[in-house]
C-alpha atoms as one frame of an Amber mdcrd trajectory, in Angstrom:
protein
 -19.184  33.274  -3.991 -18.042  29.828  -3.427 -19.249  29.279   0.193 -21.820
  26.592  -1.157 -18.975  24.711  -2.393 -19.109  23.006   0.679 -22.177  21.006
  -0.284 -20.157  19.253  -3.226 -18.411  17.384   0.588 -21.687  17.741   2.413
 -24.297  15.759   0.167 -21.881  12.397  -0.203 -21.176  12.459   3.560 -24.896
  12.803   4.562 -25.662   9.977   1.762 -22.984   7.714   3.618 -24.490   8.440
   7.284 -28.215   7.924   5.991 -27.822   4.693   4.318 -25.521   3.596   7.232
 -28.186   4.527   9.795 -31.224   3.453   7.722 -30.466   1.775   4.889 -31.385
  -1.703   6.136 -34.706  -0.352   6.861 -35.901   1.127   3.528 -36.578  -0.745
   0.243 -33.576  -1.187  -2.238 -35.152   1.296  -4.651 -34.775   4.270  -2.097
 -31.402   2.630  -1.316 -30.068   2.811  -5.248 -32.118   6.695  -5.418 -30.528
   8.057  -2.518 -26.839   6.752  -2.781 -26.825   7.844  -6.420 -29.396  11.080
  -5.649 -25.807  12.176  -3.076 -23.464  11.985  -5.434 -25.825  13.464  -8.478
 -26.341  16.721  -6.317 -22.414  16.913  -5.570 -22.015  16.700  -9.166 -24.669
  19.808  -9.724 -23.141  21.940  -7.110 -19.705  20.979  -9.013 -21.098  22.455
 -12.149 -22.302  25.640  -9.907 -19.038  26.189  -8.414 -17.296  25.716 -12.021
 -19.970  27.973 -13.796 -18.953  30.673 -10.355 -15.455  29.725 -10.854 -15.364
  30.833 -14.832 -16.840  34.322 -14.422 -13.894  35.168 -12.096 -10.391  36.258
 -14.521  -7.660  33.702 -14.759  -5.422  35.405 -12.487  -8.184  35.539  -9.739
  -9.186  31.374  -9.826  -6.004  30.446  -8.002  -6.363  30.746  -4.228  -9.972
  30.969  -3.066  -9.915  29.456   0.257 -13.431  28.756   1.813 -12.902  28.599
   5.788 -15.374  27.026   7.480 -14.153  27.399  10.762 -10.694  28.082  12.857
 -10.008  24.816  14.166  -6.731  24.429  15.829  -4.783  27.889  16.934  -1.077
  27.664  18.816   1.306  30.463  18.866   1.241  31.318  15.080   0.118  28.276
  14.353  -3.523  27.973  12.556  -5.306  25.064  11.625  -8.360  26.026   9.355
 -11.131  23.784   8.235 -11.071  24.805   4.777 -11.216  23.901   1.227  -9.160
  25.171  -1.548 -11.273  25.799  -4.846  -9.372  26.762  -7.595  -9.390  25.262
 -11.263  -7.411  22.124 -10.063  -9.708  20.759  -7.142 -12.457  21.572  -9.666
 -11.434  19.663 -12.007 -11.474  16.819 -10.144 -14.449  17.512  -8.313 -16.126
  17.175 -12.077 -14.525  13.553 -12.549 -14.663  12.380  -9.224 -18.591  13.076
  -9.021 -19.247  12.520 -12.491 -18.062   9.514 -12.930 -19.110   8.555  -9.910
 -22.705   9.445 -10.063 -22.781   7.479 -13.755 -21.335   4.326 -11.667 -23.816
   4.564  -8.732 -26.386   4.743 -11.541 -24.814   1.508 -13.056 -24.579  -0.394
  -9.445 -27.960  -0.073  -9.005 -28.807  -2.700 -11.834 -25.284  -4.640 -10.650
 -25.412  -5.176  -7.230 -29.501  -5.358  -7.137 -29.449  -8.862  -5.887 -26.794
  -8.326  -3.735 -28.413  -9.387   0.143 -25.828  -6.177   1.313 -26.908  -3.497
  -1.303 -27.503  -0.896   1.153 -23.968  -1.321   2.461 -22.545  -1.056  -0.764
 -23.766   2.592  -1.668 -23.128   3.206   1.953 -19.711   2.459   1.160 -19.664
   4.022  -2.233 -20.937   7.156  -1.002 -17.846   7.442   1.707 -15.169   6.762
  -0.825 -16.541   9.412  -3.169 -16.800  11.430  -0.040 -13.127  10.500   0.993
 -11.997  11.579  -3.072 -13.184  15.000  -2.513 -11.845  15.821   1.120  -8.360
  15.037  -0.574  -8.866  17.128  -3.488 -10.549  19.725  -1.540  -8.375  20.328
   1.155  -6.172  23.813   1.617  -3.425  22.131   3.522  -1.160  18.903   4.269
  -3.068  18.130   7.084  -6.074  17.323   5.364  -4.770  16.028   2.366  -3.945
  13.411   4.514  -6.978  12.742   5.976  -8.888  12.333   2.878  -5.411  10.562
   2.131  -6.019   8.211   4.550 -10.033   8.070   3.841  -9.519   6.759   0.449
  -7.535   3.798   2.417 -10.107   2.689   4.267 -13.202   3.193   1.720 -10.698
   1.188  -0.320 -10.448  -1.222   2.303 -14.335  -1.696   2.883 -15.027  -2.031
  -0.923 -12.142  -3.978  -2.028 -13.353  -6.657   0.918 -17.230  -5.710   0.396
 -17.853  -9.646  -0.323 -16.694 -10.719   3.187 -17.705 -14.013   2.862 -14.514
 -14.406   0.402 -11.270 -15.573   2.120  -9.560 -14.060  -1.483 -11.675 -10.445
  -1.054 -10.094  -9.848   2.652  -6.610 -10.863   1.924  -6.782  -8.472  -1.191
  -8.586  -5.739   0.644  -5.786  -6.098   4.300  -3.351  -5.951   1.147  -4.113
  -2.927  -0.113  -4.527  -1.412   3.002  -1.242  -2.178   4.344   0.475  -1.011
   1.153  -1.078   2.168   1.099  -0.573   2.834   5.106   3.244   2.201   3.663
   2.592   5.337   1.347   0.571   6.919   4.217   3.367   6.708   6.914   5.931
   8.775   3.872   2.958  11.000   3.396   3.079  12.178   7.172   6.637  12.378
   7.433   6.948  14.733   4.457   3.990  17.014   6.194   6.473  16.765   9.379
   9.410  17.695   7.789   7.237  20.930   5.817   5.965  22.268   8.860   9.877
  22.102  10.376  11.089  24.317   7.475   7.819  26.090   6.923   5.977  26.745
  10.311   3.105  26.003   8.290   1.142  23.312   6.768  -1.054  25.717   4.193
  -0.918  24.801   0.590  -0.696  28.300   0.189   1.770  29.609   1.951   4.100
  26.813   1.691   4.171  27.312  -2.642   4.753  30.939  -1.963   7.733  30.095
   0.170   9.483  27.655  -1.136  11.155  29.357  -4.094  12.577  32.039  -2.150
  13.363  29.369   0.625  15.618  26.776  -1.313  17.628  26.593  -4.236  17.073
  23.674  -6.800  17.831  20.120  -5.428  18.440  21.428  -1.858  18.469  18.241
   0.467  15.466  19.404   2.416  13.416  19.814  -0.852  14.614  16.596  -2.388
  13.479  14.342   1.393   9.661  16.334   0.887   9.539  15.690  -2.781  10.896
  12.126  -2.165   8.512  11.192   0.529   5.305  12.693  -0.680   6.250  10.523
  -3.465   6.325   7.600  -1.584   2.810   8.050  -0.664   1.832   9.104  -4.175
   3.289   5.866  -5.466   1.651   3.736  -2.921  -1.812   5.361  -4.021  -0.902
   4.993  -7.926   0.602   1.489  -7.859   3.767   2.247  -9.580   6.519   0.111
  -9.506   7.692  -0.925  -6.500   4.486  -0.461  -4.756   2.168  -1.486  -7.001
   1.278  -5.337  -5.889  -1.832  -4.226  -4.737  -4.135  -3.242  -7.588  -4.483
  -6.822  -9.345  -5.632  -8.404  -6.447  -8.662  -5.381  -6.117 -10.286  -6.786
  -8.766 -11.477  -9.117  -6.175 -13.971  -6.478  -5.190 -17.484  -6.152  -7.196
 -16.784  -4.419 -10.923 -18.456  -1.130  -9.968 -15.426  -0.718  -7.019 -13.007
  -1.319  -9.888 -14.525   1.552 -12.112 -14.472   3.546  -9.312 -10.855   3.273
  -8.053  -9.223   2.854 -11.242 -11.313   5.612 -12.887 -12.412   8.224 -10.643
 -10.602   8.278  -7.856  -8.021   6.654  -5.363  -5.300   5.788  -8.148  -5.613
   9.203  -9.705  -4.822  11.167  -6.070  -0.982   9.776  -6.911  -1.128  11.775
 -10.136  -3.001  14.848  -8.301  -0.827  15.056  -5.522   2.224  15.906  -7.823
   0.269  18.289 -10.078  -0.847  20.111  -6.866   2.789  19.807  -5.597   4.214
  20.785  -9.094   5.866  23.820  -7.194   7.854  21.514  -4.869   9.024  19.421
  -7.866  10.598  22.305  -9.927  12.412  22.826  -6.931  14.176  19.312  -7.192
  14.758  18.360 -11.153  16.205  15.186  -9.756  12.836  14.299  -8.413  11.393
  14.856 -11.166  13.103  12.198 -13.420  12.517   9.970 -11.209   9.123  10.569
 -11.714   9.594  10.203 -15.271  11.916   6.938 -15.004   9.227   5.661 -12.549
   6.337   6.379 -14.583   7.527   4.985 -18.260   8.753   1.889 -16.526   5.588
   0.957 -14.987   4.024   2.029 -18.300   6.126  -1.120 -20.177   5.913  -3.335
 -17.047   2.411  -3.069 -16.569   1.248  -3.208 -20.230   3.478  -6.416 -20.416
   1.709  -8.123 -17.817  -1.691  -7.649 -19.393  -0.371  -9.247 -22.656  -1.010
 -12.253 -21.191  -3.485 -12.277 -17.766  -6.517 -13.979 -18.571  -8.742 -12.394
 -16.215 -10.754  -9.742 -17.772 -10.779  -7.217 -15.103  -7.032  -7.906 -14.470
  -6.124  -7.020 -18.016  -7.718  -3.704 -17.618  -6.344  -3.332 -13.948  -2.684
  -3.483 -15.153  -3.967  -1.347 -18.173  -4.625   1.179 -15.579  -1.076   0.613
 -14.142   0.158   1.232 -17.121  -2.061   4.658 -18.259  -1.021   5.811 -14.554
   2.560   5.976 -15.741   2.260   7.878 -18.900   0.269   9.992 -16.192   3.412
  10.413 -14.317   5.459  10.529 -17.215   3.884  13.407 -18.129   4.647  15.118
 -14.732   7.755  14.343 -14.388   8.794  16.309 -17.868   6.482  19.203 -16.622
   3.964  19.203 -18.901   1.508  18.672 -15.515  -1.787  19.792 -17.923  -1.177
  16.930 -20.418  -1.293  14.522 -17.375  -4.343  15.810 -16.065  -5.669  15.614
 -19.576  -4.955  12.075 -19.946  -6.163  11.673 -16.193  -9.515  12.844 -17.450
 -10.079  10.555 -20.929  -8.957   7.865 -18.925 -11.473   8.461 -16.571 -13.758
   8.006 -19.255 -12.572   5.161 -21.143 -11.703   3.077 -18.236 -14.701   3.360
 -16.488 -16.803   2.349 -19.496 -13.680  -0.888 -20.009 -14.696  -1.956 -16.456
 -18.565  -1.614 -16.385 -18.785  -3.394 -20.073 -16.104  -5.969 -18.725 -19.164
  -5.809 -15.571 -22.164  -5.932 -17.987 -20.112  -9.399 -19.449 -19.431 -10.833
 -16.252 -23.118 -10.157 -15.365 -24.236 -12.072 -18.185 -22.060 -14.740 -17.604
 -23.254 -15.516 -14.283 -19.723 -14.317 -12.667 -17.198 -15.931 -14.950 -14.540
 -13.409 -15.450 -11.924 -15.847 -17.563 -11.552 -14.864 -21.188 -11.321 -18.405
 -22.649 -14.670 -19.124 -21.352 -15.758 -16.174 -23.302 -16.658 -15.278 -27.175
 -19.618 -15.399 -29.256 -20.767 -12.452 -27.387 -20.838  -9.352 -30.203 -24.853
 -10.462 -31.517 -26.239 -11.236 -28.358 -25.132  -8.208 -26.223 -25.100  -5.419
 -28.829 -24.894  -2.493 -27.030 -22.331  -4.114 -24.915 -20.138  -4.975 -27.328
 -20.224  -1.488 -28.973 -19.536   0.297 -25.932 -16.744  -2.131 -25.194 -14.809
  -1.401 -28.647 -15.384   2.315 -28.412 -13.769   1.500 -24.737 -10.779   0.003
 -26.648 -10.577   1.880 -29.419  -9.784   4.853 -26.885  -7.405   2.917 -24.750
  -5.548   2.259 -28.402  -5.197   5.410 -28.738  -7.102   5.150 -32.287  -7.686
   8.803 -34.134  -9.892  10.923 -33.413 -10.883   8.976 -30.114 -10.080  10.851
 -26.925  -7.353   8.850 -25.499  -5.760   9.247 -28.996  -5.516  13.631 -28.389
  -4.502  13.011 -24.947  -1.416   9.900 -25.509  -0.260  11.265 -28.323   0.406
  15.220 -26.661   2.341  13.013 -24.100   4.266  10.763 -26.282   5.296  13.732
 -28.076   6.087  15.505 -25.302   7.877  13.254 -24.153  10.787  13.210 -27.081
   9.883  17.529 -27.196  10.026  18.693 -23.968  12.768  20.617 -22.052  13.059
  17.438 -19.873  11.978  14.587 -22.300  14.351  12.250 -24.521  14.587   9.489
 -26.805  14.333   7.274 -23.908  11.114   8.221 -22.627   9.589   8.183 -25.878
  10.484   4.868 -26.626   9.439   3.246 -23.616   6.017   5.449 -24.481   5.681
   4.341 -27.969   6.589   0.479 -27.351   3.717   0.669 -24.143   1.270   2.031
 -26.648   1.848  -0.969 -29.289   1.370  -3.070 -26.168  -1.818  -1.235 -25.117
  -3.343  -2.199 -28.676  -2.459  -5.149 -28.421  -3.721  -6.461 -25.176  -7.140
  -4.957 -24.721  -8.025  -5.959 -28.230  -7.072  -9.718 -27.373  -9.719  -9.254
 -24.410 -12.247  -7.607 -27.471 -11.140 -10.614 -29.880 -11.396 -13.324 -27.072
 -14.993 -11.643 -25.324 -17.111 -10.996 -28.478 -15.858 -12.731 -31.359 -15.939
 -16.336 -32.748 -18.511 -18.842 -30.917 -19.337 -19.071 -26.821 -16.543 -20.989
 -25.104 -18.981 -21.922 -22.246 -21.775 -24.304 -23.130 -23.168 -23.988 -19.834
 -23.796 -19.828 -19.902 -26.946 -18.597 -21.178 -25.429 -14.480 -22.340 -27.965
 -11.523 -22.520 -27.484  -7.971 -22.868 -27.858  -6.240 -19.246 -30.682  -4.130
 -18.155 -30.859  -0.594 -19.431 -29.987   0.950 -15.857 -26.782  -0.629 -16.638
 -26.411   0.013 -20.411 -27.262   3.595 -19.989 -24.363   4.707 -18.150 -22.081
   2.635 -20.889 -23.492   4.956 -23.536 -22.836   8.252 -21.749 -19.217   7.122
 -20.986 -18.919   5.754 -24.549 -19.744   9.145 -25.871 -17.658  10.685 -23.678
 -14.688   8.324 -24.884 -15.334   9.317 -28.358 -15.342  13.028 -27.750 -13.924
  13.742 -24.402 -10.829  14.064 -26.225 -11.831  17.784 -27.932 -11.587  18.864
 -24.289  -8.055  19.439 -24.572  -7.288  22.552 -25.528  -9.778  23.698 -23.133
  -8.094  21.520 -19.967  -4.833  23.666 -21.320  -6.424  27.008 -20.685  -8.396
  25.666 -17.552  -5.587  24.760 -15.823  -2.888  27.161 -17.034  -3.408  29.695
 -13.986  -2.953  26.833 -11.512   0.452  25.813 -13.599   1.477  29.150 -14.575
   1.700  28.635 -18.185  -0.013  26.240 -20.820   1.589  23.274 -21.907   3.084
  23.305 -25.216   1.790  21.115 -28.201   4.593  19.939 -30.516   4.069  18.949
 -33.888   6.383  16.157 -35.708   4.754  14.079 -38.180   7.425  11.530 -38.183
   6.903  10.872 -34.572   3.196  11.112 -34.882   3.422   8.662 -37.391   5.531
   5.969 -35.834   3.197   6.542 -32.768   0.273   5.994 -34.394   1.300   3.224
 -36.179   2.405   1.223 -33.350  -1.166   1.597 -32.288  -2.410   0.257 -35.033
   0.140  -2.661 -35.087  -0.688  -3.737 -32.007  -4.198  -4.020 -33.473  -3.581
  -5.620 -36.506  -1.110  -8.680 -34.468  -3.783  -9.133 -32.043  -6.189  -9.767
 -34.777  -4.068 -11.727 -36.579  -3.210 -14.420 -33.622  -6.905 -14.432 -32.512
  -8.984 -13.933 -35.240  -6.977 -15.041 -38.581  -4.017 -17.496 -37.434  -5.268
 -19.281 -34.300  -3.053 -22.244 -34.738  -0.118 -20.405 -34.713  -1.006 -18.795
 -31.720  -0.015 -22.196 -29.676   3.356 -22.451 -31.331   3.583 -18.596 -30.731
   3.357 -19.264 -26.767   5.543 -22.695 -27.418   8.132 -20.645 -28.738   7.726
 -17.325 -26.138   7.229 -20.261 -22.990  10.000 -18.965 -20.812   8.844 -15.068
 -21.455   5.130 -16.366 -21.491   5.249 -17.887 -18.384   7.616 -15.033 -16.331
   4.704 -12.558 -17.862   2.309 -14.301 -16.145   3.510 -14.785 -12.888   3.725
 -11.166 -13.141   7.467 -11.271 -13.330   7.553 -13.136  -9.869   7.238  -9.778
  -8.047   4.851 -11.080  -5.323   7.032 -14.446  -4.793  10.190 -12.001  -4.546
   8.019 -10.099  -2.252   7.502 -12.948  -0.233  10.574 -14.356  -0.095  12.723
 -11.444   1.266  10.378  -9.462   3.289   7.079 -11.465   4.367   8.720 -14.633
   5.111  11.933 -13.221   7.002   9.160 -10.584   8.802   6.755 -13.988   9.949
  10.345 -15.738  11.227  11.196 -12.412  13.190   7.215 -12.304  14.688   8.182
 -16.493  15.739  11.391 -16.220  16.921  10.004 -12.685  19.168   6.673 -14.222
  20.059   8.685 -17.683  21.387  12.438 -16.042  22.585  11.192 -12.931  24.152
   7.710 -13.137  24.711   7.679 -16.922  26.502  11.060 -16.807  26.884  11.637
 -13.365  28.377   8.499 -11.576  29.442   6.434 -14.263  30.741   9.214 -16.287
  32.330   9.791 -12.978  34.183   6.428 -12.451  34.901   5.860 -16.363  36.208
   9.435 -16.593  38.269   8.154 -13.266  40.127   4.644 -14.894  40.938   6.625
 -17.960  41.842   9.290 -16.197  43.757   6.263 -14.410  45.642   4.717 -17.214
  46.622   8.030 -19.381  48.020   8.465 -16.581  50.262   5.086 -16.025  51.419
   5.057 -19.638  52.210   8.142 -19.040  54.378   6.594 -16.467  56.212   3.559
 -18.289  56.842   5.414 -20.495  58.695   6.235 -18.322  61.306   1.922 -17.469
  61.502   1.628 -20.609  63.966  -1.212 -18.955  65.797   0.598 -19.782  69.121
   0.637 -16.989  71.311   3.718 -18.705  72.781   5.509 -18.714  69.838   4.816
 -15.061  68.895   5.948 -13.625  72.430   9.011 -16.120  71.337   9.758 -14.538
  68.735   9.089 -10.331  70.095  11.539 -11.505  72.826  14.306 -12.047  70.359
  13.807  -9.198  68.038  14.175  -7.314  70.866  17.230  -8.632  71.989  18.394
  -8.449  68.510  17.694  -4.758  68.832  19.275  -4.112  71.397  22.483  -5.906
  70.684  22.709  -3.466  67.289  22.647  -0.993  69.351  24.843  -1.463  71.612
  27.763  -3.354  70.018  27.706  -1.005  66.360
C-alpha cells in the first residue's frame, strides 16, 4: 500500500541531481519549473500516502515499515534501507513539502536575477530532500544521515552568496555547531545499539519499557545526548548562536529552515523519541526548563534587533521553545500542533519580510523602513495576518495552538506556575516585538529617500496569500492533529479550560500590542527617553546578552592559543626539529663514510687487511 511512498524521497533527490548536472545548461524558466515541479510532486505523493494512510484503523497506522532493500546483515544484526510511514513522518512530510513547494514557487520571482539561480534550487531541492530522509527513516542510523544532510544543505544555503566574507563565516558557523549536536547524536545511537543490539526505531520503543526502570543511568546518557543533538538543530540555549547569523543567507533559505525544516527536526526528534523520555522524567524537565528559557531569552533579544529578518529569527528561537516546552510536559501533540501553525505563519513573516527587502533594493534595517502599507498592499496585509498569528490574536491559528500550550503548561501532570509564567511573559514579548517590525515597516512616511518601494511580482505575492490563509485558519486543524497523532502518542492530549488563565494570556497578547503601538505610533518622543532610561538593559539586549563575546572569550580564544602554542612548541619545535636533526644526523654520517670512498685501490686493500685482522683478533682473544 505504501510502497510508492518512496517517491515523496525520490522526486526531490532526482530534482537536486538534474539541476546539478544540467542546470547551467537550460534557461532559468525550466530551472524555477523543475526545482519547484520536484518538490510539488513530493507534496502530491504526500497527500497519496496520507489519503492511503487514513483508510487504514488507528491502531494499524503505527509501524508500516517500507524496506527497500537489506543493506547491511552481521550476526543478528540487520541494516534495512527503509522508511517508517506512520502518522508522525506524515505529518511532516505534509509541512516539509508543502511549505516547501510554496517557497520554491516564491524563489522563483526572488532569486530570478540571481547569476547562480540554478544552484540555488539545486540546493533547495537537497535540503528538502535531506528533511525527509530524517523524518522518513525507520532507524538511528538514518536519522542521522538525513541528520547530518540537513547540516550540509544548511551549510550550502546559509553560504549560497559566496562572494560574502559575512555568508561563509555564518554558514562554517552553523556547521560546526550542529556537527557539535551531530557528534552527541552518534554517541547516543552507540550507546542504543550497546543496550539494544539494535538500531530499529521499532524495536528499540518496544524494548525499552520492559528494559529500564524510570531515570535509569543508561536511559538518562541516550535521552541526554540525543538531546544534545536536538538542541544543536533547534538553537536552544546554549547552542543556539548560530541561527541569527543565517539570516545572512537569501530570505527564501530563512523560510525554509526556520519554517519547514532543519530547526523543527529538534522538536521531531523528541516527539519520535517520546518513548525514551517517559523513561527519564528528569530529562524531561529539562526539556521544559530548556525550552521556556529560550522562549524569554530569545523573545527578549528581538525586542530590540533592528534587522528585520533577525527579529523574526530569534522569534523562531523563541516559538521553538514553547515547542519544547510542550514536550517536555508531555503533551507531544500540542507541540507538533504549534510546529505546524508556525510553519505557516513564519514562513509567510520571512517571505513578506523578503517581498520588503526586495523592494527595497536589499536594505533589511527597520529604521530605513516605513511608509510602506499603500504602496505594497498585498504585502502589508499578508505581513499583519503574519503577526497577528505570531501574537497569538483570536481566532488566528497561532492563537488555538499557544494558548493549548500555555495552558498546558500551568494544567498538566508535569506543568507549574513556573512554566506558565515564563510562557505568558514570552507571549507579551512576542506582541510586542513583531508589531514594532509591523509599526516601523509599513506605517508613518519612508525613512529612505533614496528607495523607490513597489509591491513584488505576483509569483511572489501568490505564495504570501496561500500561507496567509493558512495562518488565519490553519489553526481549526487542531483537534484534528489531536486525533492524527494520538496512535503514534498513545493517547490525545488533553485541552484544559480556565478562563482566568485564558484571560491573563490573552491579554498579555494584546498588551504587548497596544505598548508597541503606543511607543511607535502614538508617543514617539518618549520612545528616546524610554531607551535613555532602559540604556544599560537596552544595550545588554542588543549585544544579545554578550553570549557570542562570552563565547569567544573562554572557548575560541583559549582554543586559537592552544592551535599556536601546538603548531609552534610541538609542531616546529618537536616534530620537525626531529624530522630535520635525523636528515641532518644522516647526512654528517654519510659524509664520514664518504671519506673512507677514496677510490684508491690501495687504500681499500688497506683497509680489508685490517678488518681482517680485527677479525681475527675477536676471535681469538674473546
Amino acid at each position: 500500500m505504501f510502497a510508492s511512498s518512496w517517491l515523496i524521497l525520490l522526486f526531490p533527490l532526482l530534482g537536486f541531481i538534474g539541476l546539478s548536472w544540467y542546470g547551467s545548461r537550460i534557461s532559468r524558466n525550466l530551472v524555477g519549473l523543475l526545482g519547484s515541479g520536484a518538490v510539488g510532486a513530493s507534496f502530491f505523493m504526500t497527500l497519496v500516502t496520507l489519503s492511503n494512510l487514513m483508510f487504514l484503523p488507528p491502531e494499524e497506522r503505527v509501524g508500516q515499515v517500507q524496506t527497500l532493500y537489506q543493506w547491511v546483515s552481521a550476526g543478528s544484526f540487520e541494516l534495512n534501507l527503509a522508511i517508517l510511514i506512520d502518522p508522525l513522518s506524515v505529518f511532516m512530510f505534509l509541512i516539509v513539502t508543502g511549505v516547501g513547494f510554496v517557497i520554491h514557487i516564491y524563489s522563483i520571482g526572488y532569486m530570478h536575477d540571481d547569476p547562480e539561480y540554478s544552484r540555488f534550487f539545486a540546493y533547495l531541492n537537497l535540503f528538502i530532500f535531506s528533511m525527509l530522509v530524517l523524518v522518513a527513516a525507520a532507524d538511528f542510523f538514518f536519522l542521522i544521515v538525513g541528520w547530518a544532510l540537513v547540516g550540509l544543505a544548511s551549510y550550502l544555503l546559509i553560504g549560497f552568496w559566496r562572494e560574502k566574507p559575512s555568508a561563509v563565516l555564518a554558514a562554517r558557523k552553523a556547521f560546526v555547531m550542529n556537527v557539535i549536536g551531530d557528534v552527541g547524536m552518534v554517541i547516543a545511537a552507540l550507546v542504543i545499539f550497546e543496550h539494544f543490539g539494535t538500531l530499529n526505531f521499532i524495536d528499540v520503543f518496544a524494548a525499552a519499557p520492559d528494559k529500564f526502570r524510570p531515570n535509569d543511568d543508561a536511559m538518562l546518557l541516550i535521552t541526554l545526548l540525543l538531546l544534545v543533538g536536538a538542541f544543536a538543530k533547534s538553537a536552544q540555549l546554549p547552542m543556539h548562536t548560530w541561527l541569527p547569523d543565517a539570516m545572512e543567507g537569501p530570505t527564501p533559505v530563512s523560510a525554509l529552515i526556520h519554517a519547514a525544516t532543519m530547526v523543527t527536526a529538534g522538536v521531531y526528534l523528541v516527539a519520535r523519541c517520546h518513548v525514551l523520555y517517559e523513561l527519564a522524567p528528569v530529562t524531561m524537565y529539562l526539556i521544559a526548563g530548556v525550552g521556556g528559557i529560550t522562549a524569554i531569552f530569545a523573545g527578549s533579544m528581538a525586542l530590540v534587533q533592528n534587522d528585520i529578518k533577525r527579529v523574526i529569527a530569534y522569534s523562531t528561537m523563541s516559538q521553538l521553545g514553547y515547542m519544547f516546552l510542550a514536550m517536555g510536559i508531555g503533551v507531544y501533540s500540542l507541540g507538533m500542533f504549534h510546529l505546524m501553525t508556525h510553519a505557516f505563519f513564519k514562513a509567510l513573516l520571512f517571505m513578506a519580510a523578503g517581498s520588503v527587502i526586495h523592494s527595497l533594493d536589499g536594505e533589511q534595517d527597520l529604521r530605513n523602513m516605513g511608509g510602506l502599507k499603500k504602496v505594497m498592499p498585498l504585502t502589508h496585509a499578508t505581513f499583519l495576518i503574519g503577526a497577528l498569528a505570531l501574537a497569538g490574536f483570536p481566532l488566528t491559528s497561532g492563537f488555538f495552538s499557544k494558548e493549548a500550550i500555555i495552558l498546558s503548561s500551568y494544567h498538566a501532570e508535569m506543568g507549574n506556575i513556573v512554566f506558565w509564567a515564563i510562557a505568558v511573559l514570552t507571549a507579551g514579548m512576542t506582541a510586542f516585538y513583531i508589531f514594532r517590525v509591523y509599526f516601523y515597516t509599513f506605517s508613518g512616511e519612508l525613512r529612505s529617500p533614496d528607495a523607490h518601494p513597489h509591491e513584488s511580482p505576483m509569483i511572489m505575492v501568490t505564495p504570501l496569500l496561500v500561507l496567509s490563509t493558512l495562518a488565519l485558519l490553519g489553526g481549526f486543524l487542531g483537534p484534528w492533529v489531536d486525533s492524527f497523532l494520538g496512535p503514534v502518542f498513545g493517547h490525545i492530549a488533553e485541552h484544559p479550560h480556565d478562563n482566568a488563565l485564558e484571560s491573563i494570556a490573552l491579554l498579555a497578547g494584546i498588551g504587548g500590542i497596544a505598548t508597541a503601538a503606543l511607543l511607535y505610533m502614538v508617543s514617539k518622543e518618549r520612545l528616546a527617553l524610554f531607551k535613555e532610561a532602559m540604556a544599560p538593559v537596552y544595550d545588554l539586549l542588543l549585544h544579545k546578552y554578550y553570549v557570542d563575546e562570552i563565547y569567544d572569550y573562554l572557548i575560541v580564544r583559549p582554543t586559537k592559543a592552544i592551535g599556536l602554542f601546538l603548531e609552534q612548541k610541538a609542531e616546529r619545535d618537536g616534530v620537525d626539529y626531529v624530522v630535520d636533526q635525523v636528515g641532518l644526523q644522516v647526512r654528517e654520517v654519510s659524509h664520514v663514510i664518504s671519506l673512507w670512498q677514496s677510490g684508491k685501490v690501495r687504500t681499500y686493500a688497506l683497509n680489508m687487511i685490517v678488518g681482517v685482522v680485527t677479525i681475527l683478533l675477536f676471535v681469538v682473544f674473546m
